[in-house]
Each structure stands twice: as structure tokens, then as C-alpha cells.
Amino acid sequence: MQIQYPTIPSPAFVLEENLLIKNLELLKRVQTEAGIEIICALKGFSFYHEFPLLRKYLAGATASSLHEARLIVEEMNEKAHVYCPAFLPSEFTEMCQYASHITFNSLNQYNKYISQAISSNISCGIRINPEYSEIETDMYNPCVAGSRLGVRKSDFKDGLPSHIEGLHSHTMCENDSYVLERTLQVIDEKFGDFLPQLKWLNLGGGHLITSEDYDVDHLISILNEFKSKYSNLTIILEPGSAVGWQTGFLKSTVLDIVHSAGIDVAILDISFAAHMPDTLEMPYKPRIRNASIEPQKGEYVYRFGGMTCLAGDYYGDYSFKEPLNIGDEIIFEDMIHYTMVKTTTFNGVNLPSIGKINTVGKYINYKSFGFESFKDRL
Ligand SMILES: Cc1ncc(COP(=O)(O)O)c(C=O)c1O
């Protein structure tokens, strides 16, 4: 099999800058035509080497921890929107230095921190739980019974707390604009009495705006309609996936091929568990370049195993037109969002290098990892 990227180390997460720009241009169009702000959620996309580029297109970024907030300030030169399920008392003062907006997850958190936040000139909000989500997997559904995320309308016993300028709602995951339309309807029904008193409404992430079949014009029209009702509100979307959606790959290499009970298993220099944990957690079967994701008759079928000792660290089966050999390059598609932010060094496996292919097709290696990165975490 032909090696497509001989100069790229293996394994490596490789961002393709032209594809990122394509996403950013679309997001910018939504910002302009809908008159809203789009900020990047670092939990899904923390490729900070591209933050100066992101800032040219987007209104900023959102953090869910002190470290993410600091990264935004240091690498995007912008204060962060911040939301955490709970703030650490030892960190809150530093957090206030990095934040332009802070969203509290509960009324307890609001009571504890509101004075300090407003004296730091931060615009404060509360996360709501509108008790409406179309997410089918409980793991990703913030509206499941007993959810710790956000305040339900019935819990605002005394109305909107003082000094609150915004509401934040995150109830979507890889959803389309029609889900947002129905969600907005519920927010309006339940929280419509609060909205005229506010400055902003953050509609969270989960908007897969950059996927091929997303109805961008419909999104723009529902946002414009909502804004015409509540012209006092700045509407904010904070996608992570949509920023990094299909903007690069994970390059890997076949280290061995073992034959096990009639199955050919190619062992790679990556790990599903350590480098692509969502494939096992979500779970979903990742796409591999030049391979059929459902094995085709007459083709060469392989299962792919990771290099950890975890028995379940594998995915399959895939088929190829040609047989695989040791040393072949295997490219996992769409491996930029929710990958390097979630990697581990489980089993002591090394982390993939991180680099990009720039707009003129040149590979730039940002970093490669070694023993110190492993030891540092222990
Ligand atoms: C509060 C919040 N905002 C934004 C996001 C980003 O979501 P996505 O990457 O699906 O767009 C998440 C993801 O979990 C989130 O919890």
C-alpha cells in the first residue's frame, strides 16, 4: 500500500488547515447573517496552535476549567466565557482574571461567588435545565432525571436572581437546526418571563453546523426570528465538534498482523482506548481511509488492534481492496475534535505527535512526546 504521508511521524494527529478554514468561514457566515456570536468550546477543540486563526473568524472561546480559561487568554489573547459544574474555591480568584463571562451551574454556586464575580466586572449567567433534550444516549444527555447540570425553572423560586445577565443552556449533541428550533421553543415557553431582563442567551454546543447535511439557512432563519422577539439578547453558540469537524486525521502504522481464529488482526502503533477513547465510550466505529467500514465480499478483511494490553482495545472489521502489510500506513479520518483533549498514556503508550498540514501542503510538527509526558502524570 502506498504511503501517503512519508514525512509525517507515526502516530500523529494531523490538522489540515484548509479544512479548518472552510469550517471557520461557514461559522463566520452564520455569525454575520444571524447576528450572533460563535465561540469555540475548548473541551472539544483545544488545538491552540490555531487559536490566532480562530480568533480571526470567531468571537472567542469557552472554558470549562481554569486551565482552559488560561489557555484562551494566553493563546487567543482574549478573555474566556467560563462555565464549570462547580468552581474550586482555591481557583476562583484566578479564574476571575481570565473570564469575561461566568455561568454558574446552581443557585448555591451563584450565592457563593456572585459578589466576587461582579466586583471583577464579569458578566454573570446561570445554566438552566430546560428539561428538554433529543439526545438518545444518557451519557451525553444533560436533561436525564437527576441531572446535576443546570437549574430547572421550578427551582427559581424567587424569580431571576439579581445581577444575572444571561442564561446558558446546553442540551444538544451533534444535533441539527430543527432540534435547536424545538429546544428554543421550550426555552421560550419556560423561561420567556426572564428573557426580556437579560443581555445574553448562550445556547451551548452540540450544533453540528459544519457537517455536510446541516441546514445552515434554516439555522440562520430561526435565530433571526428569535432575535426579532428578543432584540435585547446577544445569542451565543459554543460548538466544539463543529469547529474541528472533519479537519484532519490520525496517522498510524501497522506493526504486526496476527491470524486469530480465522480473523486477521492488524496491530497498530496507536490505541483506541488511549488515543481515540470516544470510539469505545460513545461508541462509534471510526472511518479509515481507503477501507470499507462494512466489509465487502471479495475484499481483504482486517480487524485493527491497539498497542495496549486491553483486550477490548480493537475495532473491526474493515475491508481493503489489497492485502495489508507490516509497515503500511492506516489513516483514521476525522480525528481532531475530542481526541487529543482526551488522550491518556495508559499502558505507558506514547502520545501521538501533533502537527498540521498548512495551506500550501507543508507538514509542520508542533510536538512529539516521550517518557517525560508519561512520567509527569504519575
Ligand atoms: C456546556 C457545553 N458547551 C459546549 C459543549 C460543546 O459541545 P459540542 O462539541 O458537541 O459542540 C459542551 C460539550 O459537552 C458542553 O458541555
Coordinates of N, CA, C and O in Angstrom, one line a residue, residues 45-212:
F45 N -12.2 21.1 21.2 CA -11.2 21.5 20.2 C -10.2 22.5 20.9 O -10.5 23.7 21.1
S46 N -9.1 22.0 21.3 CA -8.1 22.8 22.1 C -6.8 22.9 21.3 O -5.7 23.1 21.9
F47 N -6.9 22.8 20.0 CA -5.7 22.9 19.1 C -5.2 24.4 19.1 O -5.4 25.1 18.2
Y48 N -4.5 24.7 20.2 CA -4.2 26.2 20.4 C -3.3 26.8 19.4 O -3.2 28.0 19.3
H49 N -2.5 25.9 18.7 CA -1.6 26.5 17.7 C -2.5 27.2 16.6 O -1.9 28.1 15.9
E50 N -3.7 26.9 16.5 CA -4.6 27.6 15.5 C -5.5 28.7 16.2 O -6.3 29.2 15.5
F51 N -5.3 29.0 17.4 CA -6.2 29.9 18.1 C -6.1 31.3 17.4 O -7.1 32.0 17.3
P52 N -4.9 31.8 17.0 CA -4.8 33.1 16.4 C -5.7 33.1 15.1 O -6.4 34.1 14.8
L53 N -5.7 32.0 14.4 CA -6.5 31.9 13.2 C -8.0 31.9 13.6 O -8.8 32.6 13.0
L54 N -8.3 31.1 14.6 CA -9.7 31.0 15.0 C -10.3 32.4 15.4 O -11.4 32.7 15.1
R55 N -9.4 33.2 16.1 CA -9.9 34.5 16.5 C -10.2 35.4 15.4 O -11.0 36.3 15.6
K56 N -9.6 35.2 14.2 CA -10.0 36.0 13.0 C -11.4 35.7 12.6 O -12.0 36.5 11.9
Y57 N -12.0 34.6 12.9 CA -13.3 34.2 12.4 C -14.3 34.2 13.5 O -15.5 34.5 13.3
L58 N -13.9 33.8 14.7 CA -14.9 33.5 15.8 C -14.8 34.6 16.9 O -13.9 35.4 16.9
A59 N -15.9 34.7 17.7 CA -15.9 35.8 18.7 C -15.1 35.5 20.0 O -15.1 36.3 20.9
G60 N -14.5 34.3 20.1 CA -13.8 34.0 21.3 C -13.9 32.5 21.6 O -14.1 31.7 20.6
A61 N -13.8 32.2 22.8 CA -13.8 30.7 23.2 C -14.4 30.5 24.6 O -14.5 31.5 25.4
T62 N -14.7 29.3 24.9 CA -15.4 29.0 26.2 C -14.6 27.9 26.9 O -14.1 26.9 26.2
A63 N -14.5 28.1 28.2 CA -13.6 27.2 29.0 C -14.5 26.5 30.0 O -15.5 27.1 30.5
S64 N -14.1 25.3 30.4 CA -14.8 24.6 31.5 C -13.9 24.3 32.6 O -14.2 23.4 33.5
S65 N -12.7 24.9 32.7 CA -11.8 24.8 33.8 C -10.8 25.9 33.8 O -10.8 26.7 32.8
L66 N -10.1 26.1 34.9 CA -9.1 27.1 35.0 C -8.1 27.0 33.9 O -7.7 28.0 33.3
H67 N -7.6 25.8 33.6 CA -6.6 25.6 32.6 C -7.0 26.0 31.2 O -6.3 26.6 30.5
E68 N -8.2 25.6 30.9 CA -8.8 26.0 29.6 C -8.9 27.5 29.5 O -8.6 28.1 28.5
A69 N -9.4 28.1 30.6 CA -9.5 29.6 30.6 C -8.2 30.3 30.4 O -8.0 31.2 29.6
R70 N -7.2 29.8 31.0 CA -5.8 30.4 30.9 C -5.3 30.2 29.5 O -4.6 31.1 28.9
L71 N -5.6 29.0 28.9 CA -5.1 28.8 27.6 C -5.7 29.8 26.6 O -5.0 30.2 25.6
I72 N -7.0 30.1 26.8 CA -7.6 31.0 25.9 C -7.0 32.4 26.0 O -6.7 33.1 25.0
V73 N -6.7 32.8 27.3 CA -6.1 34.1 27.5 C -4.7 34.1 26.8 O -4.3 35.1 26.1
E74 N -3.9 33.1 27.1 CA -2.5 33.1 26.6 C -2.4 32.9 25.1 O -1.5 33.4 24.5
E75 N -3.3 32.1 24.5 CA -3.1 31.7 23.1 C -4.0 32.4 22.2 O -3.8 32.5 21.0
M76 N -5.1 32.9 22.7 CA -6.1 33.6 21.8 C -6.1 35.1 22.2 O -6.7 35.9 21.5
N77 N -5.4 35.4 23.3 CA -5.3 36.8 23.7 C -6.7 37.4 23.9 O -7.0 38.6 23.4
E78 N -7.6 36.7 24.5 CA -9.0 37.0 24.6 C -9.5 36.5 26.0 O -9.0 35.5 26.4
K79 N -10.3 37.2 26.7 CA -10.9 36.7 27.9 C -11.9 35.6 27.6 O -12.5 35.6 26.5
A80 N -12.1 34.7 28.5 CA -12.9 33.5 28.2 C -14.3 33.6 28.7 O -14.6 34.3 29.7
H81 N -15.2 32.9 28.1 CA -16.5 32.6 28.7 C -16.3 31.3 29.5 O -15.6 30.4 29.0
V82 N -16.7 31.3 30.7 CA -16.4 30.2 31.6 C -17.7 29.6 32.2 O -18.6 30.3 32.6
Y83 N -17.8 28.3 32.1 CA -18.8 27.5 32.8 C -18.2 26.3 33.4 O -17.4 25.6 32.7
C84 N -18.4 26.0 34.7 CA -18.0 24.8 35.3 C -19.1 24.3 36.2 O -19.8 25.0 36.8
P85 N -19.3 23.0 36.3 CA -20.3 22.4 37.1 C -20.2 22.9 38.6 O -21.1 23.1 39.3
A86 N -18.9 23.1 39.0 CA -18.6 23.7 40.3 C -17.2 24.3 40.3 O -16.3 23.7 39.7
F87 N -17.1 25.5 40.8 CA -15.8 26.2 40.8 C -15.0 25.8 42.1 O -15.6 25.6 43.2
L88 N -13.7 25.7 42.0 CA -12.9 25.4 43.1 C -12.6 26.7 43.9 O -12.2 27.7 43.3
P89 N -12.9 26.7 45.2 CA -12.7 28.0 45.9 C -11.2 28.5 45.8 O -11.0 29.7 45.6
S90 N -10.3 27.6 45.7 CA -8.9 28.0 45.6 C -8.5 28.6 44.2 O -7.5 29.1 44.1
E91 N -9.4 28.4 43.3 CA -9.1 28.8 41.9 C -9.9 30.0 41.5 O -9.6 30.6 40.4
F92 N -11.0 30.4 42.2 CA -11.9 31.3 41.7 C -11.3 32.7 41.4 O -11.7 33.4 40.4
T93 N -10.4 33.1 42.3 CA -9.9 34.5 42.1 C -9.1 34.5 40.8 O -9.2 35.5 40.0
E94 N -8.3 33.5 40.6 CA -7.5 33.5 39.3 C -8.5 33.3 38.1 O -8.2 34.0 37.1
M95 N -9.5 32.6 38.3 CA -10.5 32.4 37.2 C -11.1 33.8 36.8 O -11.2 34.1 35.6
C96 N -11.3 34.6 37.8 CA -11.9 35.9 37.5 C -10.9 36.8 36.6 O -11.4 37.6 35.9
Q97 N -9.7 36.5 36.7 CA -8.7 37.3 35.9 C -8.9 36.9 34.4 O -8.5 37.7 33.5
Y98 N -9.3 35.7 34.2 CA -9.3 35.2 32.8 C -10.7 35.3 32.1 O -10.8 35.1 30.9
A99 N -11.7 35.6 32.9 CA -13.1 35.5 32.4 C -13.8 36.8 32.0 O -13.6 37.8 32.8
S100 N -14.5 36.8 30.9 CA -15.3 37.9 30.6 C -16.8 37.6 31.0 O -17.5 38.4 31.4
H101 N -17.1 36.3 30.9 CA -18.4 35.8 31.3 C -18.3 34.6 32.2 O -17.4 33.7 31.9
I102 N -19.1 34.5 33.2 CA -19.1 33.3 34.1 C -20.5 32.8 34.2 O -21.4 33.6 34.5
T103 N -20.7 31.5 34.0 CA -22.0 30.9 34.2 C -22.0 30.0 35.4 O -21.1 29.1 35.4
F104 N -22.9 30.2 36.3 CA -23.0 29.3 37.5 C -23.9 28.2 37.2 O -25.0 28.4 36.5
N105 N -23.6 27.0 37.7 CA -24.4 25.8 37.5 C -25.5 25.7 38.4 O -26.5 24.9 38.1
S106 N -25.5 26.3 39.6 CA -26.5 26.1 40.6 C -26.7 27.5 41.3 O -25.9 28.4 41.3
L107 N -27.8 27.5 42.1 CA -28.0 28.7 42.9 C -27.1 28.8 44.1 O -26.7 29.9 44.5
N108 N -26.6 27.6 44.5 CA -25.6 27.6 45.6 C -24.3 28.3 45.1 O -23.7 29.1 45.8
Q109 N -23.9 27.9 43.9 CA -22.7 28.5 43.3 C -22.8 30.0 43.1 O -21.9 30.8 43.3
Y110 N -24.0 30.4 42.6 CA -24.3 31.8 42.4 C -24.2 32.5 43.7 O -23.5 33.5 43.8
N111 N -24.8 32.0 44.8 CA -24.7 32.7 46.1 C -23.3 32.8 46.6 O -22.9 33.8 47.1
K112 N -22.5 31.8 46.3 CA -21.1 31.8 46.9 C -20.2 32.8 46.1 O -19.4 33.4 46.7
Y113 N -20.4 32.9 44.8 CA -19.4 33.6 44.0 C -19.9 34.9 43.4 O -19.1 35.6 42.8
I114 N -21.2 35.2 43.4 CA -21.7 36.3 42.6 C -21.0 37.7 43.0 O -20.6 38.4 42.1
S115 N -20.8 37.9 44.3 CA -20.2 39.2 44.7 C -18.8 39.4 44.1 O -18.5 40.4 43.5
Q116 N -18.0 38.3 44.2 CA -16.7 38.4 43.7 C -16.6 38.6 42.2 O -15.9 39.4 41.7
A117 N -17.5 37.9 41.5 CA -17.6 37.9 40.1 C -18.0 39.3 39.6 O -17.3 39.9 38.7
I118 N -19.0 39.9 40.2 CA -19.4 41.2 39.7 C -18.4 42.3 40.1 O -18.2 43.2 39.3
S119 N -17.7 42.1 41.2 CA -16.7 43.1 41.5 C -15.5 43.0 40.6 O -14.7 43.9 40.5
S120 N -15.4 41.9 39.9 CA -14.4 41.8 38.9 C -14.9 42.1 37.5 O -14.3 41.8 36.5
N121 N -16.1 42.8 37.4 CA -16.6 43.2 36.1 C -16.9 42.1 35.2 O -16.8 42.2 34.0
I122 N -17.4 41.0 35.7 CA -17.7 39.8 34.9 C -19.2 39.7 34.6 O -20.0 40.0 35.6
S123 N -19.6 39.4 33.4 CA -21.0 39.3 33.1 C -21.4 37.9 33.6 O -20.8 36.9 33.1
C124 N -22.4 37.8 34.5 CA -22.7 36.5 35.1 C -24.0 35.9 34.5 O -25.0 36.6 34.3
G125 N -24.0 34.6 34.5 CA -25.2 33.9 34.0 C -25.5 32.7 34.8 O -24.6 32.3 35.7
I126 N -26.6 32.0 34.6 CA -26.9 30.8 35.2 C -27.2 29.7 34.2 O -27.9 30.1 33.2
R127 N -26.7 28.5 34.4 CA -27.1 27.5 33.5 C -28.5 26.9 33.8 O -28.8 26.7 35.0
I128 N -29.3 26.8 32.8 CA -30.7 26.3 33.0 C -30.8 24.9 32.5 O -30.0 24.5 31.7
N129 N -31.7 24.2 33.1 CA -32.0 22.8 32.6 C -33.4 22.9 32.1 O -34.4 22.9 32.9
P130 N -33.6 23.1 30.8 CA -35.0 23.2 30.2 C -35.8 21.9 30.3 O -36.9 21.9 29.9
E131 N -35.1 20.9 30.7 CA -35.8 19.5 30.8 C -36.3 19.1 29.4 O -37.3 18.5 29.3
Y132 N -35.5 19.4 28.4 CA -35.9 19.0 27.0 C -34.6 18.7 26.3 O -33.8 19.7 26.1
S133 N -34.4 17.5 25.9 CA -33.2 17.2 25.0 C -33.6 16.0 24.1 O -34.4 15.1 24.5
E134 N -33.1 16.0 22.9 CA -33.4 14.9 22.0 C -32.2 14.0 21.9 O -32.2 13.1 21.1
I135 N -31.2 14.1 22.8 CA -30.1 13.2 22.8 C -30.5 11.8 23.3 O -31.2 11.7 24.4
E136 N -30.2 10.8 22.6 CA -30.7 9.5 22.9 C -29.8 8.7 23.9 O -30.2 7.8 24.6
T137 N -28.5 9.1 23.9 CA -27.5 8.4 24.8 C -27.5 9.2 26.2 O -27.1 10.4 26.2
D138 N -27.8 8.5 27.2 CA -27.9 9.1 28.6 C -26.6 9.8 28.9 O -26.5 10.8 29.6
M139 N -25.5 9.2 28.5 CA -24.1 9.6 28.9 C -23.9 11.1 28.4 O -23.1 11.8 29.0
Y140 N -24.6 11.5 27.4 CA -24.4 12.8 26.8 C -25.7 13.7 27.0 O -25.7 14.8 26.5
N141 N -26.6 13.2 27.8 CA -27.9 14.0 27.9 C -27.9 14.7 29.3 O -28.1 14.1 30.3
P142 N -27.8 16.1 29.2 CA -27.8 16.8 30.5 C -29.2 17.0 31.1 O -29.4 17.6 32.1
C143 N -30.2 16.4 30.5 CA -31.6 16.6 31.0 C -32.1 15.2 31.6 O -33.3 15.1 31.8
V144 N -31.2 14.3 31.7 CA -31.7 13.0 32.3 C -32.2 13.3 33.8 O -31.8 14.2 34.4
A145 N -33.1 12.4 34.2 CA -33.6 12.6 35.6 C -32.5 12.7 36.6 O -31.6 11.8 36.5
G146 N -32.5 13.6 37.5 CA -31.4 13.7 38.5 C -30.2 14.4 37.9 O -29.1 14.3 38.6
S147 N -30.2 15.0 36.8 CA -29.0 15.6 36.2 C -28.5 16.7 37.2 O -29.3 17.5 37.8
R148 N -27.2 16.8 37.3 CA -26.6 17.8 38.1 C -26.3 19.1 37.3 O -25.8 20.1 37.9
L149 N -26.7 19.1 36.0 CA -26.3 20.2 35.2 C -27.4 21.2 34.9 O -28.4 20.9 34.2
G150 N -27.4 22.4 35.6 CA -28.3 23.4 35.3 C -29.5 23.4 36.3 O -29.8 22.5 37.0
V151 N -30.2 24.6 36.3 CA -31.3 24.8 37.3 C -32.6 24.7 36.5 O -32.8 25.3 35.5
R152 N -33.5 23.9 37.1 CA -34.8 23.8 36.4 C -35.7 25.0 36.8 O -35.5 25.7 37.8
K153 N -36.6 25.3 35.9 CA -37.4 26.5 36.1 C -38.1 26.5 37.5 O -38.2 27.5 38.2
S154 N -38.6 25.3 37.9 CA -39.3 25.2 39.2 C -38.4 25.5 40.4 O -38.9 25.8 41.5
D155 N -37.1 25.5 40.2 CA -36.1 25.8 41.3 C -35.8 27.3 41.4 O -35.2 27.7 42.3
F156 N -36.2 28.1 40.4 CA -36.1 29.5 40.6 C -37.3 30.1 41.3 O -38.2 30.7 40.8
K157 N -37.3 29.8 42.6 CA -38.5 30.1 43.4 C -38.7 31.6 43.6 O -39.9 32.0 43.6
D158 N -37.6 32.4 43.6 CA -37.8 33.8 43.7 C -37.5 34.6 42.4 O -37.1 35.7 42.5
G159 N -37.8 33.9 41.3 CA -37.6 34.6 40.0 C -36.1 34.7 39.7 O -35.3 33.9 40.2
L160 N -35.8 35.6 38.8 CA -34.4 35.7 38.3 C -33.5 36.3 39.4 O -33.8 37.4 39.9
P161 N -32.4 35.7 39.8 CA -31.6 36.2 40.9 C -30.9 37.6 40.4 O -30.7 37.8 39.2
S162 N -30.6 38.4 41.3 CA -30.1 39.8 41.0 C -28.7 39.6 40.4 O -27.9 38.7 40.7
H163 N -28.4 40.6 39.5 CA -27.1 40.7 38.8 C -26.9 39.6 37.7 O -25.8 39.5 37.2
I164 N -27.9 38.8 37.5 CA -27.7 37.8 36.4 C -28.1 38.5 35.1 O -29.1 39.0 34.9
E165 N -27.1 38.3 34.1 CA -27.3 39.0 32.8 C -27.5 38.0 31.7 O -27.9 38.4 30.6
G166 N -27.3 36.7 32.0 CA -27.5 35.7 30.9 C -28.0 34.4 31.4 O -27.9 34.0 32.6
L167 N -28.5 33.6 30.5 CA -28.8 32.2 30.7 C -28.0 31.4 29.8 O -27.7 31.8 28.6
H168 N -27.7 30.2 30.2 CA -26.9 29.2 29.4 C -27.6 27.9 29.4 O -28.0 27.4 30.4
S169 N -27.8 27.4 28.2 CA -28.5 26.1 28.0 C -27.7 25.2 27.1 O -27.4 25.6 26.0
H170 N -27.3 24.0 27.6 CA -26.6 23.1 26.7 C -27.3 21.7 26.8 O -27.3 21.1 27.9
T171 N -28.0 21.4 25.8 CA -28.8 20.2 25.8 C -28.7 19.4 24.5 O -29.5 18.5 24.3
M172 N -27.8 19.8 23.7 CA -27.7 19.1 22.3 C -26.4 18.4 22.1 O -25.4 18.7 22.8
C173 N -26.3 17.5 21.2 CA -25.1 16.8 20.9 C -25.1 16.3 19.5 O -26.0 15.5 19.1
E174 N -24.3 16.9 18.6 CA -24.3 16.5 17.2 C -25.7 16.6 16.6 O -26.1 15.8 15.8
N175 N -26.4 17.6 17.0 CA -27.8 17.8 16.5 C -27.9 18.8 15.4 O -27.0 19.6 15.1
D176 N -29.1 18.8 14.8 CA -29.3 19.8 13.6 C -30.1 21.0 14.1 O -30.5 21.1 15.3
S177 N -30.4 21.9 13.1 CA -31.1 23.1 13.5 C -32.6 22.9 13.9 O -33.1 23.8 14.5
Y178 N -33.1 21.8 13.4 CA -34.5 21.5 13.8 C -34.7 21.2 15.2 O -35.7 21.5 15.9
V179 N -33.6 20.5 15.8 CA -33.6 20.2 17.2 C -33.5 21.5 18.0 O -34.2 21.7 19.0
L180 N -32.6 22.4 17.5 CA -32.5 23.7 18.1 C -33.8 24.4 18.1 O -34.2 25.1 19.1
E181 N -34.5 24.4 17.0 CA -35.8 25.1 16.9 C -36.7 24.6 18.0 O -37.4 25.4 18.7
R182 N -36.8 23.3 18.1 CA -37.8 22.8 19.2 C -37.3 23.1 20.6 O -38.1 23.4 21.5
T183 N -35.9 23.1 20.7 CA -35.4 23.4 22.1 C -35.6 24.9 22.4 O -36.0 25.2 23.5
L184 N -35.5 25.8 21.4 CA -35.7 27.2 21.6 C -37.2 27.4 22.1 O -37.4 28.3 22.9
Q185 N -38.0 26.7 21.4 CA -39.5 26.8 21.8 C -39.7 26.5 23.2 O -40.4 27.2 23.9
V186 N -39.1 25.4 23.7 CA -39.2 25.1 25.1 C -38.6 26.1 26.0 O -39.2 26.5 27.1
I187 N -37.4 26.6 25.7 CA -36.8 27.6 26.5 C -37.7 28.9 26.6 O -37.9 29.5 27.6
D188 N -38.2 29.2 25.4 CA -39.1 30.4 25.4 C -40.4 30.2 26.3 O -40.8 31.0 27.1
E189 N -41.0 29.0 26.2 CA -42.1 28.7 27.0 C -41.8 28.7 28.5 O -42.6 29.3 29.3
K190 N -40.7 28.1 28.8 CA -40.4 28.0 30.3 C -39.7 29.2 30.9 O -40.0 29.6 32.0
F191 N -38.8 29.9 30.1 CA -38.0 31.0 30.7 C -38.3 32.3 30.0 O -37.6 33.3 30.2
G192 N -39.4 32.3 29.2 CA -39.7 33.6 28.5 C -39.9 34.8 29.4 O -39.6 35.9 29.0
D193 N -40.3 34.5 30.6 CA -40.5 35.7 31.5 C -39.2 36.3 32.0 O -39.1 37.5 32.4
F194 N -38.1 35.5 31.9 CA -36.8 36.0 32.3 C -36.1 36.7 31.1 O -35.3 37.6 31.3
L195 N -36.4 36.3 29.9 CA -35.5 36.7 28.8 C -35.5 38.2 28.5 O -34.4 38.7 28.2
P196 N -36.6 38.9 28.7 CA -36.6 40.4 28.4 C -35.6 41.1 29.3 O -35.2 42.2 29.1
Q197 N -35.3 40.5 30.5 CA -34.5 41.2 31.5 C -33.0 40.9 31.3 O -32.2 41.4 32.0
L198 N -32.6 40.1 30.3 CA -31.3 39.6 30.2 C -30.5 40.3 29.0 O -31.1 40.9 28.1
K199 N -29.2 40.1 29.1 CA -28.3 40.6 28.0 C -27.9 39.5 27.0 O -27.6 39.8 25.8
W200 N -27.8 38.3 27.5 CA -27.4 37.2 26.6 C -28.0 35.9 26.9 O -28.5 35.6 28.0
L201 N -28.0 35.1 25.8 CA -28.5 33.7 25.9 C -27.5 32.8 25.2 O -27.3 32.9 24.0
N202 N -26.9 32.0 26.0 CA -25.9 31.1 25.4 C -26.6 29.7 25.2 O -27.1 29.1 26.1
L203 N -26.6 29.3 23.9 CA -27.3 28.1 23.6 C -26.4 26.9 23.5 O -26.7 25.9 22.8
G204 N -25.2 27.0 24.2 CA -24.4 25.8 24.3 C -23.8 25.3 23.0 O -23.7 26.0 22.0
G205 N -23.4 24.0 23.1 CA -22.8 23.3 22.0 C -23.7 22.3 21.4 O -24.9 22.3 21.7
G206 N -23.1 21.4 20.6 CA -24.0 20.3 20.0 C -24.6 20.7 18.7 O -25.4 19.9 18.2
H207 N -24.2 21.9 18.2 CA -24.7 22.3 16.9 C -23.7 21.9 15.8 O -22.7 22.5 15.7
L208 N -24.1 20.9 15.0 CA -23.1 20.3 14.0 C -23.2 21.1 12.7 O -23.4 20.5 11.7
I209 N -23.0 22.4 12.8 CA -23.2 23.3 11.7 C -22.3 23.0 10.5 O -22.8 23.2 9.4
T210 N -21.2 22.4 10.7 CA -20.2 22.2 9.6 C -20.4 20.8 9.0 O -19.6 20.5 8.1
S211 N -21.3 20.0 9.4 CA -21.5 18.7 8.8 C -22.3 19.0 7.5 O -23.1 19.9 7.4
E212 N -22.0 18.1 6.5 CA -22.5 18.3 5.2 C -24.0 18.5 5.0 O -24.4 19.4 4.3

